[in-house]
Amino acid sequence: MSKPYGYIALFESAPAIYHAAQSVREAGYKRWDVLTPFPVHGLDGAMGLKRSKVPVFTLCGGVIGFITGMLTAWYMGQFDYPLIVGGKPFFSPIFPFPVAYELTILLAAFGTLGGMFITNQLPMHYHPVMNYDKFRHLTDDKFAVFIEAEDELFSETGTREFLENLGPAEVAAISDEEEE
Amino acid sequence: MFRPSVLEEVRPADIPRRQIIENDRSFSWITQKVCGIVEGRTPTWWWVAFIICALIASFTLMGLIYLVSTGTGVWGLRNPTFWGWAIVNFVFWIGIGHAGTLISAILCLLKQKWRTSINRAAEAMTIFAVICAGIFPLFHVGRVWFGWWLFPLPNSNAIWPNFRSPLEWDVFAVSTYGTVSVLFWYMGMIPDLATIRDRVPMIFEERLAGAKTALQKTFEKLYFGFRKYFYGILAMGWRGSNRHWSNYEMAYLLLAGLSTPLVLSVHTVVSFDFAVANLPGWHTTIFPPYFVAGAIFSGFGMVLTLMLPLRAIFGLQDLITQFHIDCMCKICLATGSMVGYAYGMEFFIAWYGSNPYEGFAFINRAFGPYAWAYWIMISCNVITPQFFWFRWARENLWLVWILSCFINVGMWFERFVITVTSLANDFLPSSWDYFSPTIVDVFTFFGTFGLFGVLFLLFIRFLPLLAFAEIKSVSKQADVHGHH
């Protein structure tokens, strides 16, 4: 095996991974990640993650949706083809409100989902960590800390020893070459 | 502040919290239990149920082909009841969907952790109910190939849709509701789909070892090749990274926050179809909250009707516990009583408002030609949920199931009573008539239950029935501080 993509340490329980994440963060690593089968509460804080940026996408979607709804009703009813229906005005901000409201929600929802995919860089159907032979357990009942070789503090022996000192079930090297 | 010294010496015990999952099941047990439904061999009952549902669904298909080839007259849409059956069924099915979004969104915002065991199936129910609902308004326009005129797309007449009409609001409300429900459902499923994807090679090896003939082996290879790509593509390369979970949870919370006003607005807009008209019995401000409560009521009725058999068939008693059933029964009780209050309040306002037409509409409902439908509605919707005050009733699962079926029936009759009694006896006695559905009406509606069943059976066979990543996160061993 050539130079590894990184080292992965496998843990058995949620508290263990929580403490391991704290240690890795305190050691000053930057390019690392924790893999868990479900969202472990408090782990964001242990990893020192910043607040998610998804709400920005939601807000943009919502604002665009509302403006689109109102502009559509105005353009069609007042500007492009004015038609008197039941003596009501060609345009008023009141009657198309349900339409603008629903479009706000619709585009905000698309913004949220799109924002989740963009911030997570998904879909990404291949990632080196998937070469790990126990990867299957990481979406089932096991937890892992993963440090990339790209990290400035990374060293083949030092990082391995550091991970072994955290008390994992095992430490393994990950390669970026797909196995044949 | 004075503090009794005894409090320094005595440390009160933690209040024992109810465990969402019973019997302290491990993470892998939960995975195995839920994935096993998708990964095991297709049970015989599934095929039997699927074929029966497909046959029933064909009634809808035949009914619609007959309608389109002949004309809307075959649906009994005639003076004075032009809306009749189609809108009754539309409102009924849309209402069924509401529990799904309510469980997913509102209970998520209220931090009701018990929602995790039932939200996935309820969301699926929502989507399939919206599909069934959409059939009726789409086809009752007659020339269904012009259905796209409802959307603001340029057509050859250069006339745009009328945004002043509640029916146009409906188009936006229901299509948004359907779309956002699908997004919410799919996003919630991504981590679970990743688990199923990662288990494919393991299950494949087991199956291959069990296959005896070369033909069986070839079949398993093809089938699991398909599964690998099917779940692989749907899972979007999810790998359970905590950096992903952080964004994912934020997105989930936001979608819940968006769906909450959405679910309340959809049935409000549906009620505007009625309330904005001047017809006695429809023109009331109680309609939006009354319709929303009714929708949630019927939706939870349907969730109970579906989940109780599934829980028994798949042995999910540890994940969908008595506590879950209790909670759902209590929501039925609350919303059912709200609906009962609305029935009473309609009568009160008809009397208090001193409008003779309004007063007649309600007396006619209770004692006129449709009194039979009215009293079915009252007994199913007002009396039935009152059983849920009692613990013995909530713990008798057969009784709960039967009562939930009554709720479904009652809520269909509610829409029938509202729509038909007001239309059939309007301002002009000369145009009054007794509405009865045609055979095509009845079969088309009956068939939608088959369509719903087909879609739901496909869902439980191919997609994770329970949101097990979320169930794990609320279990006892997921707590990083070792207590709960």
XYZ file of C-alpha atoms in Angstrom:
664
model
C 0.000 0.000 0.000
C 1.242 3.429 -0.892
C 0.915 6.462 1.354
C -2.351 6.205 3.321
C -5.208 8.651 2.855
C -5.495 8.788 6.600
C -5.994 6.855 9.810
C -9.280 5.762 11.260
C -9.979 4.735 14.854
C -13.041 2.623 15.624
C -15.088 3.115 18.818
C -17.895 1.104 20.311
C -20.081 3.638 22.093
C -21.412 7.172 21.859
C -19.668 8.464 25.024
C -16.336 7.050 23.781
C -16.583 8.865 20.480
C -17.565 12.061 22.257
C -14.414 12.038 24.377
C -12.259 10.995 21.421
C -13.584 13.929 19.401
C -12.733 16.314 22.224
C -9.174 14.933 22.371
C -8.592 15.209 18.618
C -9.830 18.768 18.657
C -7.622 19.678 21.614
C -4.621 18.124 19.856
C -5.144 20.768 17.152
C -5.941 18.665 14.096
C -7.858 20.472 11.367
C -8.624 17.913 8.646
C -10.473 15.246 10.526
C -13.966 13.948 10.923
C -16.186 11.742 13.028
C -18.377 9.088 11.467
C -21.509 8.074 13.349
C -24.610 6.050 12.471
C -26.919 8.735 13.880
C -26.607 12.365 14.968
C -24.897 12.234 18.371
C -26.082 15.167 20.436
C -23.313 17.366 21.748
C -20.776 16.088 19.241
C -20.847 19.330 17.240
C -19.683 21.134 20.338
C -17.035 18.509 21.069
C -15.710 18.838 17.531
C -15.898 22.637 17.663
C -18.090 22.928 14.575
C -19.516 26.290 13.694
C -23.216 26.853 13.220
C -24.496 25.407 9.962
C -24.876 27.722 6.956
C -28.018 26.022 5.653
C -30.390 28.769 6.955
C -28.842 31.241 4.485
C -30.048 29.088 1.599
C -33.480 28.758 3.203
C -33.832 32.517 3.596
C -32.781 33.176 0.000
C -35.274 30.587 -1.259
C -38.073 32.053 0.819
C -37.476 35.636 -0.266
C -37.250 34.645 -3.935
C -40.448 32.617 -3.556
C -42.452 35.461 -2.053
C -41.288 37.986 -4.622
C -41.974 35.534 -7.445
C -45.520 34.935 -6.199
C -46.387 38.598 -5.939
C -44.696 39.541 -9.212
C -46.459 36.709 -11.043
C -49.888 37.855 -9.867
C -49.084 41.476 -10.659
C -47.597 40.789 -14.096
C -50.408 38.485 -15.196
C -53.384 40.291 -13.651
C -52.439 43.956 -13.887
C -49.819 44.241 -16.613
C -50.015 41.529 -19.256
C -53.744 40.790 -19.498
C -55.940 42.864 -17.149
C -59.307 41.141 -16.790
C -62.092 42.211 -14.441
C -63.274 39.239 -12.386
C -66.106 39.803 -9.936
C -65.313 43.520 -9.749
C -62.133 42.838 -7.836
C -58.981 44.880 -8.399
C -56.462 43.802 -11.026
C -53.834 43.558 -8.357
C -53.761 43.935 -4.615
C -51.272 42.377 -2.216
C -54.135 40.647 -0.395
C -55.705 38.170 -2.775
C -52.558 36.577 -4.161
C -51.172 36.224 -0.653
C -51.956 32.487 -0.400
C -50.105 31.961 -3.691
C -47.069 33.987 -2.602
C -47.135 32.264 0.778
C -47.095 28.775 -0.725
C -44.316 29.739 -3.142
C -42.311 31.114 -0.216
C -42.498 27.750 1.492
C -41.859 25.815 -1.708
C -38.703 27.663 -2.688
C -37.471 27.855 0.904
C -37.798 24.056 1.110
C -35.868 23.622 -2.128
C -33.294 26.078 -0.780
C -32.966 24.062 2.418
C -32.521 20.734 0.682
C -30.155 22.232 -1.886
C -28.298 24.012 0.891
C -27.856 20.741 2.756
C -26.409 19.113 -0.360
C -24.145 22.059 -1.171
C -22.757 22.513 2.353
C -22.170 18.758 2.634
C -20.714 18.449 -0.869
C -23.148 15.711 -1.709
C -23.821 13.710 -3.791
C -20.333 12.252 -3.597
C -20.707 8.593 -4.337
C -17.094 7.690 -3.627
C -14.992 8.695 -0.669
C -11.745 6.994 0.463
C -13.212 6.261 3.882
C -15.604 3.856 2.224
C -12.593 1.585 1.565
C -12.379 0.854 5.258
C -13.282 -2.799 5.723
C -15.565 -2.066 8.694
C -17.269 0.893 7.003
C -20.539 -1.055 6.982
C -20.674 -0.851 10.787
C -20.348 2.912 10.762
C -23.877 3.296 9.451
C -25.080 0.589 11.840
C -23.747 0.605 15.400
C -20.059 1.681 15.486
C -18.367 5.088 15.596
C -15.063 6.283 14.179
C -12.625 9.182 14.238
C -10.778 9.792 11.013
C -7.697 11.987 10.479
C -6.569 12.793 6.953
C -2.924 12.591 5.882
C -3.323 16.082 4.425
C -3.436 17.553 7.925
C -0.408 19.636 8.914
C 0.054 17.768 12.192
C -0.198 14.367 10.542
C 2.702 11.945 10.813
C 2.533 8.244 9.995
C 3.712 7.115 13.413
C 2.690 10.041 15.614
C -0.935 10.182 14.529
C -1.274 6.435 14.801
C 0.043 6.472 18.351
C -2.165 9.404 19.222
C -5.263 7.551 18.021
C -4.247 4.351 19.792
C -3.958 6.281 23.056
C -7.630 7.289 22.794
C -8.599 3.695 23.590
C -10.286 2.640 20.351
C -11.255 -0.896 19.372
C -8.797 -0.662 16.496
C -6.801 1.791 14.378
C -6.503 1.236 10.643
C -4.969 2.985 7.657
C -7.214 4.011 4.768
C -6.005 3.968 1.206
C -7.361 6.074 -1.619
C -7.040 3.254 -4.123
C -10.093 1.194 -4.827
C -9.489 -2.458 -4.106
C -9.780 -4.804 -7.028
C -33.194 33.276 49.679
C -34.081 30.848 52.435
C -33.195 27.305 51.561
C -34.125 24.477 53.937
C -30.929 22.826 55.122
C -32.370 19.401 54.430
C -32.109 20.136 50.708
C -28.337 20.297 51.068
C -28.284 16.808 52.541
C -30.838 15.083 50.381
C -30.314 14.854 46.685
C -33.647 14.060 45.079
C -33.580 11.144 42.664
C -33.931 11.843 38.958
C -37.478 11.530 37.765
C -37.458 8.295 35.817
C -38.039 9.103 32.165
C -40.005 6.870 29.946
C -37.808 5.035 27.481
C -38.901 5.529 23.886
C -37.630 2.076 22.986
C -38.546 -0.818 25.218
C -36.299 -3.661 26.387
C -33.032 -1.706 25.894
C -32.495 -2.888 22.358
C -29.022 -2.361 20.902
C -28.262 -0.236 17.834
C -27.586 -3.258 15.663
C -30.829 -4.887 16.791
C -32.733 -1.823 15.574
C -30.870 -1.806 12.252
C -31.433 -5.501 11.744
C -35.109 -5.250 12.637
C -35.940 -2.445 10.220
C -33.561 -3.390 7.403
C -34.722 -6.982 7.691
C -38.137 -5.941 6.387
C -36.533 -4.647 3.188
C -33.852 -7.314 2.864
C -35.762 -10.481 3.622
C -37.591 -12.516 1.027
C -40.952 -11.159 -0.087
C -43.564 -12.675 2.236
C -46.576 -14.419 0.709
C -49.049 -12.092 2.411
C -47.346 -9.201 0.663
C -48.034 -10.681 -2.765
C -51.625 -11.499 -1.834
C -52.216 -7.989 -0.515
C -50.457 -6.434 -3.498
C -52.549 -8.315 -6.053
C -55.788 -7.509 -4.222
C -54.860 -3.821 -3.974
C -53.825 -3.711 -7.629
C -57.181 -5.194 -8.635
C -59.019 -2.639 -6.534
C -56.842 0.139 -7.973
C -57.889 -0.912 -11.455
C -61.417 0.326 -10.631
C -60.060 3.849 -10.457
C -58.294 3.385 -13.773
C -61.407 2.025 -15.468
C -63.568 4.719 -13.918
C -61.254 7.439 -15.161
C -60.995 5.979 -18.668
C -64.785 5.832 -18.831
C -65.064 9.387 -17.519
C -62.593 10.837 -19.988
C -64.034 8.943 -22.967
C -67.677 9.741 -22.125
C -67.849 13.001 -20.174
C -68.219 14.256 -16.623
C -71.950 13.446 -16.681
C -71.082 9.900 -15.630
C -69.990 11.302 -12.256
C -73.419 12.579 -11.251
C -72.260 16.204 -11.339
C -75.579 17.876 -12.107
C -77.788 20.708 -10.950
C -77.671 21.718 -8.146
C -74.799 19.588 -6.845
C -72.009 20.338 -9.294
C -69.248 19.569 -6.847
C -70.532 16.487 -5.133
C -68.497 13.394 -4.919
C -65.216 14.539 -6.430
C -64.609 17.311 -3.925
C -65.756 15.159 -1.022
C -63.083 12.632 -1.921
C -60.467 15.282 -2.568
C -60.927 16.877 0.847
C -61.062 13.451 2.494
C -57.757 12.279 1.022
C -55.974 15.564 1.621
C -57.093 15.370 5.237
C -55.712 11.843 5.587
C -52.318 13.154 4.645
C -52.141 15.704 7.422
C -51.068 13.431 10.250
C -47.864 12.602 8.416
C -46.690 16.162 8.180
C -47.984 16.932 11.640
C -46.006 14.088 13.201
C -42.886 14.980 11.254
C -42.951 18.719 11.572
C -44.963 19.981 14.504
C -43.917 17.213 16.871
C -40.306 17.744 15.770
C -40.508 21.420 16.702
C -42.187 20.522 19.992
C -39.325 18.081 20.691
C -41.702 15.140 21.034
C -39.198 12.331 20.702
C -41.818 9.631 20.301
C -42.465 10.854 16.770
C -39.353 9.099 15.465
C -40.913 5.653 15.513
C -43.880 6.556 13.379
C -42.904 9.559 11.284
C -41.530 7.733 8.243
C -44.596 5.614 7.587
C -46.859 8.574 8.297
C -44.942 10.742 5.811
C -45.242 8.035 3.180
C -48.954 7.927 3.918
C -49.121 11.688 3.350
C -47.560 11.483 -0.075
C -49.734 8.613 -1.236
C -52.849 10.322 0.124
C -51.996 13.504 -1.782
C -51.590 11.449 -4.959
C -55.051 9.940 -4.420
C -56.479 13.380 -3.626
C -55.061 14.977 -6.762
C -56.954 12.602 -9.051
C -60.373 14.055 -8.202
C -60.009 17.781 -8.864
C -57.860 17.026 -11.893
C -60.457 14.787 -13.508
C -63.551 16.693 -12.460
C -62.538 19.510 -14.811
C -63.574 17.171 -17.609
C -61.049 17.872 -20.324
C -58.162 16.693 -18.219
C -55.586 17.338 -20.936
C -56.119 21.048 -20.257
C -55.267 20.569 -16.583
C -52.066 22.519 -17.078
C -54.117 25.678 -17.580
C -54.358 25.776 -13.796
C -50.680 26.586 -13.665
C -49.454 30.026 -14.669
C -48.006 28.869 -17.977
C -48.570 30.791 -21.207
C -51.283 29.196 -23.330
C -52.590 29.969 -26.792
C -55.449 32.149 -25.463
C -52.913 34.347 -23.655
C -55.223 34.411 -20.595
C -53.640 33.767 -17.233
C -55.094 31.866 -14.277
C -57.315 33.828 -11.910
C -55.379 34.381 -8.698
C -58.478 35.803 -7.023
C -60.051 32.361 -6.909
C -59.602 30.022 -3.931
C -59.538 27.136 -6.398
C -56.351 28.594 -7.853
C -54.915 28.958 -4.355
C -55.694 25.279 -3.925
C -53.520 24.415 -6.904
C -50.562 26.150 -5.291
C -51.285 24.879 -1.790
C -51.702 21.235 -2.736
C -48.851 21.075 -5.225
C -46.525 22.779 -2.723
C -47.710 20.430 -0.028
C -47.067 17.368 -2.173
C -43.621 18.588 -3.243
C -42.426 19.641 0.199
C -43.699 16.387 1.712
C -41.639 14.437 -0.815
C -38.529 16.532 -0.074
C -38.956 16.114 3.666
C -39.576 12.396 3.378
C -36.623 11.839 1.081
C -34.172 13.915 3.068
C -35.101 12.090 6.249
C -34.485 8.793 4.488
C -30.966 9.476 3.166
C -29.036 8.126 6.209
C -31.247 5.045 6.408
C -30.820 4.386 2.703
C -27.054 4.588 3.232
C -27.311 1.870 5.868
C -29.247 -0.382 3.524
C -26.690 0.352 0.764
C -23.818 -0.623 3.035
C -25.509 -3.882 3.974
C -26.061 -5.001 0.374
C -22.766 -6.964 0.001
C -23.340 -8.794 3.282
C -26.894 -9.827 2.399
C -25.740 -10.764 -1.106
C -23.182 -13.210 0.255
C -25.794 -14.788 2.511
C -28.211 -15.158 -0.367
C -25.575 -16.497 -2.752
C -24.584 -19.148 -0.238
C -28.240 -20.163 0.022
C -28.770 -20.328 -3.760
C -28.507 -23.849 -5.115
C -28.976 -23.834 -8.873
C -27.062 -21.736 -11.383
C -30.305 -20.000 -12.322
C -30.887 -18.895 -8.736
C -27.325 -17.619 -8.538
C -27.706 -15.591 -11.716
C -30.958 -14.156 -10.406
C -29.387 -13.140 -7.097
C -26.474 -11.511 -8.921
C -28.765 -9.466 -11.132
C -31.095 -8.581 -8.279
C -28.348 -7.456 -5.935
C -26.587 -5.615 -8.740
C -29.805 -3.635 -9.119
C -30.117 -3.095 -5.371
C -26.542 -1.836 -5.134
C -27.215 0.941 -7.645
C -30.778 1.634 -6.521
C -29.839 2.319 -2.903
C -26.422 3.683 -3.823
C -27.899 6.427 -5.975
C -30.690 7.238 -3.517
C -28.243 7.445 -0.590
C -26.319 10.223 -2.378
C -22.990 9.018 -1.017
C -23.989 9.602 2.599
C -21.223 8.430 4.925
C -22.395 9.510 8.356
C -19.819 12.256 8.791
C -20.615 14.447 11.761
C -19.920 17.526 9.638
C -22.754 16.259 7.448
C -25.016 15.465 10.361
C -24.618 19.003 11.612
C -25.913 20.513 8.348
C -28.430 17.741 7.969
C -29.986 18.339 11.360
C -30.177 22.056 10.701
C -31.849 21.388 7.356
C -34.243 18.933 8.968
C -35.222 21.451 11.609
C -35.756 24.126 8.978
C -37.883 21.833 6.848
C -39.928 21.038 9.944
C -40.286 24.755 10.571
C -41.420 25.286 6.970
C -43.799 22.336 6.948
C -45.592 23.457 10.093
C -47.190 26.581 8.589
C -47.579 24.623 5.372
C -49.678 21.840 6.885
C -51.866 24.378 8.643
C -52.228 26.479 5.501
C -53.135 23.628 3.153
C -56.365 22.657 4.817
C -57.079 26.308 5.542
C -56.881 27.010 1.826
C -59.004 23.942 1.099
C -61.602 25.318 3.518
C -61.512 28.669 1.683
C -62.958 26.851 -1.328
C -66.076 26.591 0.788
C -65.870 29.562 3.125
C -65.345 32.168 0.392
C -68.603 31.099 -1.269
C -71.838 32.717 -0.049
C -73.724 29.459 0.367
C -75.455 28.863 3.725
C -73.506 26.322 5.769
C -70.222 27.195 4.062
C -69.788 30.900 4.616
C -68.250 30.750 8.078
C -64.990 31.833 9.641
C -64.753 28.672 11.742
C -63.909 26.656 8.640
C -60.103 27.026 8.569
C -59.398 25.828 12.145
C -62.255 23.342 11.983
C -60.921 21.806 8.753
C -57.379 21.640 10.087
C -58.501 19.893 13.286
C -60.610 17.494 11.239
C -57.720 16.749 8.919
C -55.394 15.938 11.791
C -58.114 13.820 13.350
C -58.652 11.759 10.206
C -54.911 11.568 9.561
C -54.183 10.088 12.958
C -57.106 7.730 12.477
C -55.445 6.484 9.308
C -52.001 6.241 10.949
C -53.482 4.000 13.641
C -55.346 1.946 11.051
C -52.098 1.312 9.168
C -49.530 1.103 11.962
C -51.319 -1.341 14.252
C -51.315 -4.179 11.694
C -47.739 -3.383 10.583
C -46.547 -3.403 14.184
C -48.051 -6.851 14.670
C -46.852 -8.279 11.335
C -43.245 -7.118 11.639
C -42.959 -7.505 15.422
C -42.155 -3.853 16.057
C -43.603 -3.779 19.572
C -40.319 -2.585 21.087
C -40.082 0.355 18.704
C -43.741 1.326 18.388
C -44.753 0.927 21.997
C -47.982 1.267 23.922
C -46.795 4.783 24.730
C -46.884 5.692 21.024
C -50.372 4.293 20.668
C -51.496 6.178 23.765
C -50.122 9.427 22.356
C -51.870 8.957 19.023
C -55.146 8.058 20.717
C -54.938 11.178 22.839
C -54.362 13.344 19.758
C -57.422 11.714 18.189
C -59.357 12.518 21.319
C -58.246 16.157 21.323
C -58.834 16.816 17.635
C -62.062 14.790 17.601
C -63.399 16.900 20.424
C -62.404 20.066 18.548
C -64.390 18.821 15.579
C -67.335 18.102 17.886
C -67.071 21.635 19.246
C -67.120 23.002 15.693
C -70.327 21.060 14.930
C -71.967 22.607 17.968
C -70.659 26.069 17.215
C -72.036 25.973 13.655
C -75.505 25.428 15.057
C -75.031 28.138 17.633
C -73.913 30.707 15.081
C -76.731 29.749 12.710
C -79.203 30.552 15.495
C -77.309 33.553 16.893
C -76.764 35.079 13.442
C -80.559 34.974 12.779
C -80.020 34.281 9.095
C -83.016 32.146 8.041
C -81.085 30.433 5.226
C -78.233 29.577 7.540
C -80.651 28.272 10.158
C -82.452 26.156 7.589
C -79.193 24.706 6.258
C -78.291 23.280 9.651
C -81.742 22.040 10.639
C -81.934 20.422 7.235
C -78.584 18.748 7.811
C -79.663 17.138 11.042
C -83.270 16.316 10.178
C -83.580 16.625 6.391
C -83.071 14.041 3.655
C -79.400 13.563 4.571
C -80.018 13.060 8.288
C -78.662 9.520 7.983
C -75.275 10.856 6.811
C -75.285 13.546 9.485
C -75.844 11.101 12.313
C -73.242 8.673 10.995
C -70.844 11.623 11.045
C -71.781 12.598 14.605
C -71.533 9.100 16.001
C -68.221 8.324 14.290
C -66.500 11.645 14.911
C -67.848 12.863 18.223
C -68.714 9.709 20.152
C -65.930 7.373 18.914
C -62.911 9.350 20.167
C -64.456 9.740 23.629
C -63.466 6.135 24.338
C -59.856 7.304 24.343
C -60.364 9.023 27.659
C -60.012 5.577 29.205
C -56.791 3.681 29.556
C -58.484 0.310 29.059
C -59.726 1.472 25.666
C -56.286 2.695 24.584
C -54.708 -0.573 25.664
C -57.162 -2.780 23.838
C -55.525 -2.731 20.431
C -58.412 -4.364 18.599
C -60.734 -1.693 19.967
C -58.289 1.068 18.991
C -58.064 -0.318 15.489
C -61.823 -0.576 15.070
C -62.343 2.921 16.465
C -59.688 4.277 14.097
C -61.592 2.745 11.186
C -64.748 4.476 12.425
C -62.858 7.754 12.461
C -61.937 7.299 8.799
C -65.536 6.566 7.898
C -66.842 9.459 9.974
C -64.487 11.959 8.440
C -65.484 10.948 4.940
C -69.116 11.528 5.917
C -68.231 14.907 7.393
C -67.019 16.100 3.998
C -70.048 14.547 2.340
C -72.425 16.327 4.721
C -70.715 19.699 4.322
C -70.505 19.552 0.540
C -73.758 17.910 -0.455
C -76.289 19.221 2.047
C -75.415 22.839 1.370
C -75.398 22.451 -2.410
C -78.452 20.243 -2.805
C -80.689 22.655 -0.889
C -79.527 26.116 -1.901
C -81.386 29.442 -2.034
C -83.856 28.371 -4.749
C -86.210 25.587 -3.695
C -87.111 25.027 -7.353
C -83.616 23.713 -8.045
C -83.443 21.412 -5.029
C -82.649 17.808 -5.700
C -81.459 14.730 -3.890
C -77.847 13.949 -4.747
C -76.813 10.368 -5.200
C -73.506 9.209 -6.640
C -73.394 7.102 -9.776
C -71.797 3.679 -9.942
C -68.792 5.235 -11.708
C -68.405 7.646 -8.785
C -68.453 4.833 -6.267
C -65.986 2.641 -8.127
C -63.559 5.455 -8.836
C -63.437 6.361 -5.157
C -63.254 2.761 -3.979
C -60.347 2.187 -6.357
C -58.264 4.936 -4.787
C -57.987 2.808 -1.656
C -56.414 0.151 -3.850
C -54.016 2.709 -5.319
C -53.103 3.861 -1.828
C -52.564 0.241 -0.795
C -50.361 -0.528 -3.812
C -48.147 2.472 -3.119
C -47.918 1.726 0.581
C -47.034 -1.927 -0.007
C -44.272 -0.917 -2.404
C -43.019 1.488 0.244
C -42.765 -1.112 3.010
C -41.057 -3.547 0.644
C -38.361 -1.239 -0.742
C -37.816 1.648 1.662
C -37.066 1.783 5.401
C -40.373 1.681 7.266
C -39.051 3.339 10.405
C -36.565 6.203 10.667
C -34.034 4.058 12.500
C -31.161 6.552 12.538
C -33.426 8.888 14.483
C -34.725 6.103 16.708
C -31.134 5.282 17.643
C -30.448 8.898 18.506
C -33.282 8.962 21.068
C -32.364 5.625 22.652
C -30.748 5.373 26.040
C -27.280 4.308 24.912
C -27.006 7.241 22.487
C -26.607 9.704 25.332
C -22.960 10.780 25.501
C -23.135 11.698 29.183
C -24.286 8.276 30.261
C -27.580 9.284 31.835
C -30.951 10.300 30.579
